[in-house]
Short mmCIF file of C-alpha atoms in Angstrom, two decimals:
data_model
loop_
_atom_site.label_atom_id
_atom_site.label_comp_id
_atom_site.label_asym_id
_atom_site.label_seq_id
_atom_site.Cartn_x
_atom_site.Cartn_y
_atom_site.Cartn_z
CA ILE H 1 -0.01 -0.01 -0.01
CA ILE H 2 2.94 2.48 0.88
CA MET H 3 4.71 1.57 -2.32
CA ARG H 4 1.60 2.19 -4.31
CA ALA H 5 0.77 5.45 -2.59
CA ILE H 6 4.35 6.90 -3.40
CA ALA H 7 4.65 5.27 -6.89
CA LYS H 8 6.41 7.54 -9.42
CA ASP H 9 4.03 6.45 -12.17
CA PRO H 10 0.66 8.20 -11.60
CA ALA H 11 -1.25 5.27 -13.00
CA LYS H 12 0.07 2.91 -10.34
CA ARG H 13 -1.01 5.28 -7.50
CA PHE H 14 -4.27 5.34 -5.74
CA GLN H 15 -6.59 7.48 -7.69
CA THR H 16 -8.73 8.60 -4.80
CA PRO H 17 -8.31 8.79 -1.03
CA ALA H 18 -11.30 6.49 -0.74
CA GLU H 19 -9.46 3.81 -2.81
CA MET H 20 -6.55 4.02 -0.42
CA ARG H 21 -8.68 3.90 2.69
CA ALA H 22 -10.40 0.56 1.39
CA ALA H 23 -6.94 -0.86 0.83
CA LEU H 24 -5.91 -0.05 4.26
CA LYS H 25 -9.12 -1.67 5.65
CA SER H 26 -8.59 -4.84 3.75
CA ARG H 27 -4.99 -5.25 4.56
CA THR H 28 -4.71 -4.19 8.08
CA ALA H 29 -4.89 -7.06 10.59
CA VAL H 30 -5.16 -4.88 13.65
CA SER H 31 -8.42 -3.00 13.70
CA GLY H 32 -7.06 -0.26 15.94
CA GLY H 33 -4.37 0.41 13.35
CA VAL H 34 -7.03 1.07 10.69
CA GLY H 35 -8.78 3.32 12.94
CA ALA H 36 -5.70 5.29 13.93
CA ALA H 37 -4.89 5.58 10.14
CA ALA H 38 -8.34 6.83 9.41
CA ALA H 39 -8.17 9.29 12.20
CA ALA H 40 -4.79 10.50 11.07
CA VAL H 41 -6.21 10.95 7.52
CA ALA H 42 -9.21 12.93 8.87
CA GLY H 43 -6.72 15.25 10.57
CA PRO H 44 -5.93 14.66 14.20
CA PRO H 45 -6.25 17.65 16.49
CA THR H 46 -3.16 19.46 17.19
CA PRO H 47 -2.17 18.92 20.83
CA PRO H 48 -1.29 21.97 22.88
CA PRO H 49 2.34 22.74 22.96
CA THR H 50 4.03 20.85 25.68
CA ALA H 51 7.39 20.98 27.14
CA PRO H 52 9.80 18.96 25.20
CA LEU H 53 9.95 15.38 26.40
CA ALA H 54 13.10 13.82 27.69
CA PRO H 55 14.43 10.95 25.50
CA ALA H 56 13.54 7.50 26.57
CA THR H 57 16.02 5.79 28.81
CA SER H 58 16.51 2.22 29.74
CA ALA H 59 14.95 3.04 33.05
CA GLY H 60 11.58 3.75 31.48
CA ARG H 61 8.80 1.21 31.43
CA GLU H 62 8.94 -1.41 28.77
CA ARG H 63 6.12 -1.37 26.22
CA PRO H 64 4.89 -4.20 24.27
CA LYS H 65 6.75 -4.65 21.02
CA GLY H 66 3.69 -5.38 19.06
CA LEU H 67 2.09 -1.98 20.10
CA LEU H 68 5.23 -0.14 19.15
CA ILE H 69 5.56 -1.78 15.67
CA GLY H 70 1.82 -1.05 15.08
CA LEU H 71 2.23 2.51 16.02
CA ALA H 72 5.19 2.93 13.77
CA VAL H 73 3.49 1.24 10.78
CA ALA H 74 0.43 3.47 11.36
CA ALA H 75 2.62 6.63 11.44
CA VAL H 76 4.21 5.63 8.20
CA VAL H 77 0.90 4.83 6.59
CA VAL H 78 -0.58 8.19 7.84
CA ALA H 79 2.56 10.02 6.53
CA ALA H 80 2.08 8.28 3.01
CA ALA H 81 -1.58 9.08 3.09
CA LEU H 82 -0.94 12.64 3.65
CA VAL H 83 1.74 12.65 0.93
CA ALA H 84 -0.81 11.14 -1.46
CA LEU H 85 -3.50 13.70 -0.45
CA LEU H 86 -1.06 16.58 -1.09
CA VAL H 87 -0.08 15.12 -4.50
CA PHE H 88 -3.76 14.66 -5.52
CA GLY H 89 -4.90 17.92 -4.05
CA LEU H 90 -2.14 20.25 -5.46
CA GLY H 91 -1.21 18.87 -8.81
CA GLY H 92 -3.04 15.74 -9.68
CA GLY H 93 -1.26 13.28 -11.85
CA ASP H 94 0.93 16.06 -13.38
CA ALA H 95 2.13 17.41 -10.05
CA THR H 96 5.77 16.89 -9.28
CA PRO H 97 6.66 15.25 -5.97
CA THR H 98 7.86 17.84 -3.38
CA ALA H 99 10.09 17.14 -0.57
CA VAL H 100 8.37 16.82 2.82
CA VAL H 101 10.42 19.37 4.66
CA GLY H 102 9.46 22.41 6.47
CA GLN H 103 11.56 24.68 4.32
CA LEU H 104 12.91 24.66 0.78
CA PRO H 105 16.20 26.36 -0.35
CA SER H 106 15.62 29.36 -2.50
CA GLU H 107 17.81 30.30 -5.56
CA SER H 108 19.60 32.81 -3.37
CA GLY H 109 20.62 29.93 -0.83
CA THR H 110 18.26 31.05 1.90
CA LEU H 111 15.51 29.01 3.31
CA GLN H 112 11.92 30.07 2.49
CA PRO H 113 8.72 28.57 3.70
CA THR H 114 6.84 26.56 1.18
CA GLY H 115 3.54 26.90 2.93
CA ALA H 116 2.21 23.81 1.22
CA VAL H 117 3.69 20.83 3.15
CA THR H 118 2.40 19.05 6.11
CA VAL H 119 5.35 18.02 8.44
CA LEU H 120 5.02 15.27 10.91
CA VAL H 121 7.43 14.97 13.71
CA VAL H 122 7.40 11.51 15.13
CA THR H 123 9.02 10.70 18.42
CA ASN H 124 9.71 7.33 19.79
CA THR H 125 9.57 8.76 23.26
CA PRO H 126 6.90 6.87 25.16
CA SER H 127 4.09 9.04 26.58
CA GLN H 128 0.90 8.44 28.55
CA SER H 129 -1.18 8.34 25.41
CA ALA H 130 1.30 6.33 23.59
CA ARG H 131 0.50 8.43 20.42
CA PRO H 132 3.14 10.23 18.36
CA SER H 133 3.03 14.05 18.54
CA ALA H 134 2.59 15.67 15.28
CA THR H 135 2.60 19.24 14.23
CA ARG H 136 0.38 20.08 11.24
CA VAL H 137 1.15 23.21 9.15
CA GLU H 138 -1.74 23.93 6.88
CA PRO H 139 -1.03 25.77 3.63
CA THR H 140 -2.37 29.27 3.33
CA ASN H 141 -4.06 30.76 0.27
CA THR H 142 -1.49 33.38 0.02
CA ALA H 143 1.14 30.69 -0.99
CA LEU H 144 -0.68 30.37 -4.34
CA PRO H 145 -0.19 33.99 -5.50
CA GLU H 146 3.36 33.66 -4.40
CA PRO H 147 4.78 32.67 -7.82
CA ALA H 148 3.16 35.57 -9.49
CA ALA H 149 4.28 38.04 -6.96
CA THR H 150 7.86 36.59 -7.08
CA GLU H 151 7.76 36.96 -10.94
CA THR H 152 6.69 40.56 -10.93
CA GLN H 153 8.76 41.94 -8.03
CA GLU H 154 11.59 40.61 -5.87
CA PRO H 155 10.48 42.99 -2.92
CA THR H 156 7.69 40.33 -2.09
CA ALA H 157 10.22 37.98 -0.42
CA THR H 158 8.09 38.36 2.72
CA LEU H 159 4.96 36.67 1.56
CA PRO H 160 3.19 36.27 4.87
CA PRO H 161 2.13 40.01 5.08
CA THR H 162 -0.64 40.07 2.52
CA GLU H 163 -0.25 43.80 2.57
CA GLU H 164 2.61 43.63 0.24
CA PRO H 165 0.42 42.83 -2.74
CA THR H 166 -1.57 45.77 -1.74
CA GLU H 167 1.53 47.79 -1.54
CA GLU H 168 2.37 46.71 -5.16
CA PRO H 169 -0.78 48.22 -6.37
CA THR H 170 0.33 51.40 -4.39
CA ASN H 171 3.43 51.13 -6.43
CA THR H 172 1.29 51.37 -9.54
CA PRO H 173 0.14 54.82 -8.42
CA GLN H 174 3.81 55.73 -9.06
CA PRO H 175 3.07 55.12 -12.71
CA THR H 176 0.20 57.36 -11.89
CA ALA H 177 2.97 59.81 -11.14
CA THR H 178 2.43 60.26 -14.81
CA PRO H 179 0.50 63.35 -13.60
CA GLN H 180 3.98 64.61 -14.59
CA PRO H 181 2.28 64.83 -18.08
CA THR H 182 0.45 67.52 -16.28
CA ALA H 183 3.70 69.27 -16.80
CA THR H 184 2.39 69.32 -20.29
CA PRO H 185 0.59 72.54 -19.20
CA GLU H 186 4.09 73.99 -20.29
CA PRO H 187 2.41 74.06 -23.52
CA SER H 188 0.20 76.53 -21.65
CA ASN H 189 3.32 78.59 -21.44
CA THR H 190 3.05 78.80 -25.07
CA PRO H 191 0.09 81.19 -24.60
CA LYS H 192 2.80 83.33 -22.97
CA ALA H 193 4.52 83.46 -26.21
CA ALA H 194 1.36 84.31 -27.70
CA ALA H 195 1.20 87.20 -25.24
CA SER H 196 4.50 88.44 -26.41
CA PRO H 197 3.43 88.90 -30.05
CA THR H 198 0.59 91.02 -28.73
CA THR H 199 3.29 93.36 -27.19
CA ALA H 200 5.08 93.49 -30.49
CA PRO H 201 2.10 95.07 -32.23
CA THR H 202 2.15 97.67 -29.35
CA ARG H 203 5.60 98.56 -30.46
CA THR H 204 4.47 99.25 -33.92
CA PRO H 205 2.92 102.55 -32.85
CA GLU H 206 6.32 103.69 -31.86
CA PRO H 207 7.35 103.79 -35.56
CA THR H 208 4.10 105.81 -36.03
CA ASP H 209 5.75 108.24 -33.54
CA THR H 210 8.01 109.27 -36.40
CA PRO H 211 5.13 110.94 -38.23
CA ALA H 212 4.49 112.52 -35.01
CA SER H 213 7.33 114.97 -36.10
CA ALA H 214 4.55 117.54 -36.59
CA PRO H 215 6.18 121.15 -36.05
CA ALA H 216 3.39 122.14 -33.65
CA PRO H 217 4.23 120.12 -30.42
CA ALA H 218 8.09 119.85 -30.93
CA ILE H 219 9.01 123.13 -32.41
CA SER H 220 9.46 126.34 -30.27
CA GLY H 221 11.68 129.43 -30.00
CA LYS H 222 12.31 131.91 -32.64
CA ILE H 223 14.34 131.81 -35.88
CA THR H 224 16.01 134.91 -37.58
CA PHE H 225 16.86 135.21 -41.27
CA SER H 226 17.09 137.81 -44.06
CA ALA H 227 14.62 137.88 -46.97
CA GLY H 228 13.88 140.57 -49.52
CA GLY H 229 16.38 142.97 -47.88
CA LEU H 230 14.73 142.71 -44.39
CA LEU H 231 15.81 141.08 -41.25
CA HIS H 232 12.97 138.87 -39.79
CA VAL H 233 12.62 137.40 -36.37
CA VAL H 234 9.73 134.96 -36.43
CA ASN H 235 7.97 132.28 -34.35
CA ALA H 236 9.87 129.03 -35.25
CA ALA H 237 6.56 127.04 -35.35
CA THR H 238 4.44 129.38 -37.42
CA GLY H 239 6.87 131.87 -39.29
CA GLN H 240 4.95 134.83 -37.96
CA ASP H 241 7.11 137.99 -37.36
CA LEU H 242 7.51 138.88 -33.66
CA PHE H 243 8.01 142.52 -34.50
CA ALA H 244 8.35 144.60 -37.73
CA PRO H 245 11.16 143.45 -39.91
CA ILE H 246 14.43 145.49 -39.91
CA PRO H 247 15.67 146.91 -43.05
CA ASP H 248 19.23 146.78 -44.61
CA MET H 249 20.46 143.94 -42.25
CA ARG H 250 21.68 140.48 -43.09
CA GLN H 251 23.78 137.55 -41.92
CA PRO H 252 22.16 137.42 -38.36
CA ASP H 253 23.19 135.16 -35.55
CA MET H 254 21.23 134.85 -32.31
CA ARG H 255 23.00 134.60 -28.92
CA ALA H 256 22.36 131.43 -26.93
CA ASP H 257 20.08 133.13 -24.42
CA GLY H 258 17.84 134.55 -27.23
CA GLU H 259 18.36 138.09 -26.01
CA LEU H 260 20.66 139.59 -28.74
CA ILE H 261 21.21 139.32 -32.41
CA ILE H 262 24.44 140.33 -34.11
CA ALA H 263 24.13 141.19 -37.77
CA LYS H 264 25.76 142.88 -40.73
CA GLY H 265 24.45 146.08 -42.14
CA TYR H 266 24.81 146.22 -45.95
CA GLN H 267 23.69 149.68 -46.94
CA GLY H 268 22.23 152.97 -45.76
CA ALA H 269 23.42 154.42 -42.39
CA ARG H 270 24.43 151.11 -40.99
CA THR H 271 27.00 149.03 -42.97
CA SER H 272 29.07 147.46 -40.26
CA LEU H 273 28.23 144.90 -37.44
CA TRP H 274 25.47 145.75 -35.10
CA THR H 275 23.81 144.15 -32.04
CA ILE H 276 20.02 144.19 -31.98
CA ASP H 277 17.49 143.29 -29.26
CA ALA H 278 15.92 140.04 -30.36
CA ARG H 279 12.73 140.74 -28.43
CA THR H 280 12.01 144.18 -29.89
CA GLY H 281 14.23 144.74 -32.90
CA ALA H 282 15.77 147.93 -31.39
CA PHE H 283 19.62 148.48 -32.21
CA ILE H 284 21.73 148.23 -29.22
CA ARG H 285 25.13 149.25 -30.41
CA GLU H 286 27.59 149.36 -33.36
CA GLN H 287 30.27 146.60 -32.67
CA SER H 288 32.60 147.66 -35.39
CA PRO H 289 33.17 150.83 -37.47
CA PHE H 290 34.41 148.89 -40.50
CA THR H 291 32.11 148.04 -43.47
CA ASN H 292 34.09 145.13 -44.66
CA ASP H 293 33.37 142.87 -41.61
CA TYR H 294 31.18 139.84 -42.45
CA HIS H 295 29.57 136.70 -41.07
CA PRO H 296 29.63 137.43 -37.19
CA PHE H 297 29.01 134.46 -34.89
CA TRP H 298 28.64 134.35 -31.02
CA ALA H 299 31.03 132.62 -28.62
CA PRO H 300 29.32 129.96 -26.47
CA ASP H 301 29.87 132.23 -23.40
CA ALA H 302 28.39 135.19 -25.30
CA SER H 303 31.29 137.36 -24.13
CA ARG H 304 32.96 137.54 -27.46
CA TYR H 305 32.24 136.83 -31.17
CA THR H 306 34.19 136.01 -34.32
CA TYR H 307 33.88 137.13 -37.92
CA ASP H 308 35.90 137.38 -41.12
CA SER H 309 37.06 140.78 -42.43
CA LEU H 310 39.21 142.55 -45.10
CA HIS H 311 39.87 145.56 -42.98
CA HIS H 312 43.47 144.68 -42.30
CA ASN H 313 44.23 143.11 -45.60
CA ASP H 314 42.68 144.51 -48.79
CA SER H 315 43.11 141.14 -50.70
CA ASP H 316 42.59 138.26 -48.32
CA VAL H 317 39.80 137.60 -45.85
CA ILE H 318 41.19 136.78 -42.32
CA LEU H 319 39.50 135.59 -39.09
CA PHE H 320 38.99 137.82 -36.13
CA VAL H 321 37.98 137.42 -32.52
CA ALA H 322 36.51 140.51 -30.66
CA PRO H 323 35.07 141.09 -27.14
CA LEU H 324 31.54 142.19 -27.02
CA ASP H 325 32.58 145.56 -25.53
CA ASN H 326 35.46 146.32 -27.97
CA ARG H 327 34.37 148.65 -30.67
CA ASP H 328 37.78 149.23 -32.30
CA PRO H 329 39.59 145.85 -32.72
CA GLU H 330 43.38 145.90 -33.17
CA ALA H 331 45.52 143.65 -35.25
CA HIS H 332 46.17 141.33 -32.23
CA ASP H 333 42.42 140.33 -32.36
CA TYR H 334 42.89 138.16 -35.51
CA LEU H 335 43.55 134.40 -35.44
CA PHE H 336 47.11 133.49 -36.49
CA TYR H 337 49.44 130.53 -36.51
CA GLY H 338 53.21 131.18 -36.03
CA THR H 339 53.62 134.63 -37.44
CA GLN H 340 50.90 134.62 -39.96
CA PRO H 341 47.12 135.43 -39.69
CA ILE H 342 44.91 132.59 -40.68
CA LEU H 343 43.05 133.20 -44.00
CA GLY H 344 39.51 131.83 -43.82
CA THR H 345 35.79 132.72 -43.93
CA PHE H 346 32.29 131.69 -42.40
CA PRO H 347 33.71 131.18 -38.98
CA VAL H 348 31.49 129.06 -36.51
CA TRP H 349 32.57 129.21 -32.70
CA MET H 350 31.97 125.58 -31.49
CA HIS H 351 31.16 124.52 -27.91
CA ASP H 352 34.65 123.07 -27.51
CA ASP H 353 36.10 126.63 -27.92
CA TRP H 354 37.54 125.91 -31.25
CA ILE H 355 36.53 127.80 -34.36
CA ALA H 356 35.53 125.98 -37.58
CA PHE H 357 35.89 127.86 -40.98
CA THR H 358 36.47 127.39 -44.62
CA GLY H 359 39.95 127.88 -45.97
CA CYS H 360 43.23 126.62 -47.49
CA ASP H 361 46.38 125.78 -45.69
CA TYR H 362 48.39 128.83 -46.34
CA TRP H 363 49.80 128.86 -42.85
CA PRO H 364 53.39 127.85 -42.06
CA GLU H 365 54.00 124.02 -42.42
CA GLY H 366 51.15 124.02 -44.83
CA THR H 367 51.14 123.20 -48.58
CA GLY H 368 50.74 126.72 -49.74
CA GLY H 369 47.03 126.46 -50.17
CA ALA H 370 46.75 123.12 -51.99
CA ASN H 371 44.49 121.62 -49.29
CA CYS H 372 41.19 123.30 -48.98
CA GLY H 373 38.08 122.58 -46.94
CA ILE H 374 36.63 122.95 -43.44
CA TYR H 375 39.22 123.42 -40.72
CA ARG H 376 39.22 123.90 -37.01
CA VAL H 377 41.53 126.04 -34.93
CA PRO H 378 41.53 126.92 -31.13
CA SER H 379 40.30 130.34 -30.27
CA TRP H 380 43.40 131.14 -28.30
CA ASN H 381 45.71 130.55 -31.25
CA GLU H 382 49.00 128.65 -30.69
CA GLU H 383 48.12 125.59 -32.68
CA LYS H 384 48.02 124.76 -36.44
CA PRO H 385 44.52 124.45 -37.96
CA ILE H 386 43.28 120.83 -38.30
CA MET H 387 41.27 119.51 -41.27
CA VAL H 388 37.66 118.48 -40.42
CA HIS H 389 36.34 117.80 -43.95
CA SER H 390 38.28 118.24 -47.20
CA GLY H 391 36.75 118.89 -50.62
CA GLY H 392 37.44 122.64 -51.64
CA LEU H 393 35.90 126.06 -51.02
CA THR H 394 32.23 125.08 -52.05
CA MET H 395 31.36 124.24 -48.57
CA ARG H 396 30.94 126.13 -45.41
CA PRO H 397 30.13 125.51 -41.67
CA THR H 398 26.90 126.99 -40.42
CA ASP H 399 26.21 125.91 -36.87
CA ASN H 400 27.35 123.86 -33.83
CA TYR H 401 25.70 122.00 -30.99
CA GLY H 402 27.62 119.85 -28.43
CA GLY H 403 29.92 117.61 -30.41
CA ASP H 404 28.16 118.11 -33.88
CA LEU H 405 28.99 120.47 -36.66
CA LEU H 406 26.48 121.45 -39.35
CA PHE H 407 27.84 122.40 -42.83
CA MET H 408 26.46 122.90 -46.34
CA SER H 409 28.35 121.61 -49.40
CA ARG H 410 27.84 121.28 -53.08
CA GLU H 411 30.25 118.40 -53.47
CA SER H 412 27.34 116.11 -54.58
CA GLY H 413 26.35 118.46 -57.42
CA ASN H 414 23.83 120.51 -55.48
CA TRP H 415 23.87 122.19 -52.15
CA GLU H 416 22.98 119.74 -49.34
CA VAL H 417 22.98 119.94 -45.52
CA TYR H 418 25.30 117.61 -43.61
CA VAL H 419 26.21 116.87 -39.98
CA ILE H 420 29.66 115.79 -38.88
CA PRO H 421 31.50 115.48 -35.56
CA ASN H 422 33.38 118.64 -34.53
CA THR H 423 36.66 116.82 -34.95
CA GLY H 424 35.83 115.22 -38.28
CA GLY H 425 34.67 111.71 -39.24
CA SER H 426 31.84 110.25 -41.12
CA MET H 427 29.03 112.82 -42.14
CA ARG H 428 25.30 112.41 -42.66
CA ASN H 429 23.22 114.07 -45.39
CA LEU H 430 20.30 115.65 -43.57
CA SER H 431 18.41 117.42 -46.45
CA ASN H 432 19.07 114.52 -48.98
CA SER H 433 17.28 116.23 -51.95
CA PRO H 434 19.25 115.96 -55.27
CA GLY H 435 16.75 118.15 -57.08
CA SER H 436 16.83 121.16 -54.83
CA GLN H 437 19.17 123.55 -53.21
CA ASP H 438 19.43 123.13 -49.36
CA GLY H 439 21.59 125.09 -46.87
CA LEU H 440 22.00 127.56 -44.01
CA ALA H 441 21.24 124.91 -41.32
CA THR H 442 20.99 125.76 -37.76
CA PHE H 443 20.38 123.71 -34.59
CA SER H 444 17.28 124.29 -32.24
CA PRO H 445 18.13 125.48 -28.84
CA ASP H 446 17.92 122.01 -27.39
CA GLY H 447 19.70 120.41 -30.29
CA LYS H 448 16.82 118.14 -31.14
CA TRP H 449 16.02 119.79 -34.55
CA VAL H 450 17.81 121.25 -37.40
CA ALA H 451 16.13 124.05 -39.53
CA PHE H 452 17.43 124.77 -42.97
CA LEU H 453 16.49 126.74 -46.00
CA SER H 454 15.31 124.81 -49.18
CA ASN H 455 13.54 125.36 -52.42
CA ARG H 456 12.38 121.74 -52.80
CA SER H 457 8.66 122.73 -52.80
CA GLY H 458 9.12 125.14 -55.68
CA ALA H 459 9.57 128.28 -53.42
CA TRP H 460 11.96 129.12 -50.61
CA ALA H 461 10.82 127.77 -47.23
CA VAL H 462 12.29 126.83 -43.92
CA TRP H 463 12.18 123.05 -43.30
CA ALA H 464 13.06 120.98 -40.13
CA VAL H 465 14.52 117.58 -39.61
CA LYS H 466 16.00 115.72 -36.53
CA PRO H 467 19.81 115.32 -36.32
CA ASP H 468 19.42 111.65 -37.29
CA GLY H 469 17.67 112.50 -40.61
CA THR H 470 14.19 111.51 -39.64
CA GLY H 471 11.15 113.54 -39.06
CA LEU H 472 11.46 116.01 -42.06
CA SER H 473 8.67 118.60 -42.21
CA LYS H 474 7.94 122.02 -43.60
CA LEU H 475 7.89 124.80 -41.11
CA PHE H 476 6.86 127.81 -43.04
CA ASP H 477 7.47 129.69 -46.36
CA LEU H 478 9.84 132.60 -46.59
CA PRO H 479 7.96 135.90 -47.05
CA ALA H 480 10.39 136.77 -50.00
CA PRO H 481 13.50 135.36 -51.71
CA PRO H 482 16.83 135.46 -49.65
CA THR H 483 18.58 138.74 -49.57
CA ILE H 484 21.43 139.05 -52.22
CA GLU H 485 23.22 135.67 -52.82
CA TRP H 486 21.47 133.14 -50.56
CA THR H 487 24.65 130.87 -49.97
CA ASP H 488 26.30 134.10 -48.44
CA GLU H 489 23.57 134.45 -45.89
CA GLN H 490 23.03 133.16 -42.26
CA MET H 491 20.02 131.76 -40.38
CA SER H 492 19.90 131.29 -36.59
CA TRP H 493 17.59 129.56 -34.02
CA GLY H 494 17.20 130.71 -30.42
CA PRO H 495 14.92 130.29 -27.40
#
């Protein structure tokens, strides 16, 4: 019966527990042994834990040998029956035999509970009941999910706590950490980029500010010029005369404070340099008794002025500097280098205390007049004139503000207005009108505008442009053509 119960060939084993019990009943001679085997198959109650029994000694009572042999046979039969039940219950005919041990070695070399084996501990120690003590370990349902758990995750080494499978689903929420795709609201940052284009159109009005170069809000102060033999002082924005025009005066220059004008008289009772009240038009004083003084221009500090004259040389025009209160300039008031006076015309006293003029290098160490153009020289003499812009005598400086010098030139074929640094460098064409004549440029008191004379509209008018060449607009028409030769005139803008 035992050999059949543990046969390797499934066909030779007992097919059912009932078949095995029947074989036991028919083959067992002792009726008590059959009952004990049946009781063992039915599952004997687990006795309460007792203190370990001392091994049997020769001093113990002797038991009948037949009883001991019967008990041993019954124990073996019960063990075989349990093995058969385990085989049929867990795997049927295809199940592989498992070792009847309490623990199986794992791949890692550590012992792990199988949870599916019933272990019988048989002692041959005699007791009062003369029954072997057995400890039965029943399999738990959690032992079945073990393979699946061990396949998915190693952390489930401790199978007894059934919470670990529940923790594994809690690990699946870590995939639910895929709310990181909620970082895809960063595409919602792309609307921010959509907000930036909205700001870009708001910048487009800024270019529309350039048309806002209308003279009314930006133009102020007064402008003086000569037209039709009359000296005019007009509102810069409208061109309206501030007082009655003054006859027989030309080439005006307004002082920086807007209080005085110095001008050249060309006929009648006044043919020399005079100062005039810029608010009323009243004559203040005659600055020089000579009739051959021209193109006066104020010093930045308004205490002196410069001009060109023939009164010390009948053939060459030389440059002079005179104090405001000096009515009779002497020879030492002219500009010179070495021992020779500087020949030149159209002087402009710049803010760096140097004087720009048109001339040729006739001074010592020069080329004898071969290099002509616009030069600059210190108002205190002692230094050789320095070239600012070369190109001949068909050019002249007209005004200065800060570090910039305005000049007019015909080097392009017609008269144009240019701006250039005081010390020379690249120039910019401000009038930029090849089909017209443009010149006599002057800075506004704040240096933000440049007014100049032009006939681009078919008649002579005063136009304004910013120093960067933008915002060109017409201010007003001249009441009459310029006096005498227009390129020999002056125009000045004051507060």
